[in-house]
Structure formats: C-alpha cells, structure tokens
C-alpha cells in the first residue's frame, strides 16, 4: 500500500511532532563549470563521466587562479567594496564553523537516546485507527452509497468509482492515523467505531463522508535506527539555536542606523 491519503489534498492534516525536523545550516559551494569539447569525431561530454567531471573541475580551478592573478596585478584586493565583502564572507565562514562545532558536540549517544526515550514516552498509549472513506458532494448521495454498502457492495470498489478524494484510487484507504491527524468531525466519529463498522454520513468542510473502520491499535514507536537521522538533525539545530540565544542574551548590540534616526 502506498502512503495513505488523509482526506482531500485541500484538507489540513495535523501531525504530532515527536521529533522536530529543523533545517541544517547549508554551505553553498559554487558548481564547477568548464568548456566541454565536442566535434564530429568526439561524443558529447557527459557530466556523469568522472573523468570529464574532474577535467571540468581542474579547468574551473585554473580559471580562478588565472583571473585572481590578473585581479592582483590591478590591486583589486585594495578596493574598499572588495574588503567589505571579504570581511563579511570571513565572518559568515567562521559562523558556519562555530555552529558546526556546537552541533557536533551535542550529538552524543547519550543525548540521542535520551531524546528518543522522551519522544517514545510522549507517544505511550496513543491510539490509531485504520479506516477507509468515500467522499461525495451531498448527503443524499452519501445515504445512497451507505445503503449499497449495507446491501453488500464492496467498499473499496465503490470508493474507486464514486469518491472525490485523492485516495479513491486506493479504495479510499487512509491507512493508520491518530485522532489529531484528521479534522475533528471526521476523527470524533472514526474513533468511536469498531472494526468492520460503517458510519452514517459525516459532514466536514470537504463534503460528506461514509467511513469504514478496518482496525484499531495502540501506536507503536519507530525503531531508534529509523529515526536516528531526524534526532541528530533536531539536536544539532537545537544546539546551534541555544548557542546563538545565549550569545544574544549576553551581547550588547548597537544599531548605528537607529542612532542616526534618533538624531534626526
């Protein structure tokens, strides 16, 4: 079964955040570029060829050296604008190294397992329901479908034919979900049902639903190894954020632009 759809794509799906996934600091490196040769006797150069890629990189680095030497002869390094940019890039690079060091220091085995254990405890006893649904425009159509289902019609086949939900191709299968992953009107009904039960038509902002509960279970936490990368990303970003917050609390920042505005 593919990843489950939760109501139409327009429906807001709220997921419990057990492990925060925060974007890591990115270092942007200019892509290597170069001139590839192409003649009637040679095949076009392929960037996927490691030999060609190495040649292009060497060409790019050689261009940097040659252009830099030409700029040095013109004393462009003494240009005030260049010096300002150089100082900014130096500070940015140092910031990156420092934040990288803070992140590395935080990623201990003890910290990783402690974060995992805390997240698992927060999930303890959380119930999941596995359900299917058929989504239609009006109540009368939903009632008609319910009668067909009660008369023995196959739920998955009817969902494929009638449901306007993106998950219709999968027979209306929503997979397993927790209560806070669905809109309240839908979740309140689904979590009161038993496996095999059909609901009366349920109205949400997306239309009218007929729900069939397939199974109920207590949510099982993921294995540590399967979420280790997420935990590392979370702890790394948290360490960096905490470090910056601490510096802000102790630093005195003077805004020269604000001082100029006050004088005026």
Coordinates of C-alpha atoms in Angstrom, one line a residue, residues 1 4-7 13-16 126-133 172-184 186-193 211-219:
X1 CA 0.0 0.0 0.0
X4 CA -2.1 7.0 2.9
X5 CA -4.1 10.0 1.9
X6 CA -5.8 11.8 4.7
X7 CA -8.9 13.4 3.3
X13 CA -3.5 17.3 8.1
X14 CA -2.1 17.9 11.5
X15 CA 0.6 15.6 12.6
X16 CA 2.0 15.1 16.1
X126 CA -1.7 6.8 21.7
X127 CA -4.4 5.0 19.7
X128 CA -4.5 4.7 15.9
X129 CA -7.4 3.8 13.7
X130 CA -7.1 2.3 10.2
X131 CA -10.1 3.4 8.1
X132 CA -11.4 3.9 4.6
X133 CA -13.8 6.5 3.5
X172 CA -10.5 5.2 0.0
X173 CA -7.8 3.7 2.2
X174 CA -6.5 6.2 4.8
X175 CA -4.1 3.8 6.5
X176 CA -3.5 4.2 10.2
X177 CA -3.9 7.7 11.7
X178 CA -4.1 9.3 15.2
X179 CA -7.0 11.4 16.2
X180 CA -5.3 14.7 15.8
X181 CA -4.3 13.9 12.2
X182 CA -7.9 14.3 11.0
X183 CA -10.4 17.1 11.1
X184 CA -12.4 16.9 14.3
X186 CA -14.2 13.0 11.0
X187 CA -12.0 11.9 13.9
X188 CA -14.7 12.1 16.5
X189 CA -16.8 9.6 14.6
X190 CA -14.0 7.3 13.4
X191 CA -12.5 6.8 16.9
X192 CA -15.9 5.8 18.3
X193 CA -16.3 3.0 15.8
X211 CA -16.4 5.8 6.9
X212 CA -15.5 2.2 7.4
X213 CA -13.1 1.3 10.2
X214 CA -10.8 -1.6 9.4
X215 CA -8.7 -1.8 12.6
X216 CA -7.7 -0.1 15.8
X217 CA -4.4 -0.4 17.6
X218 CA -2.0 1.3 20.1
X219 CA 0.6 3.3 18.1

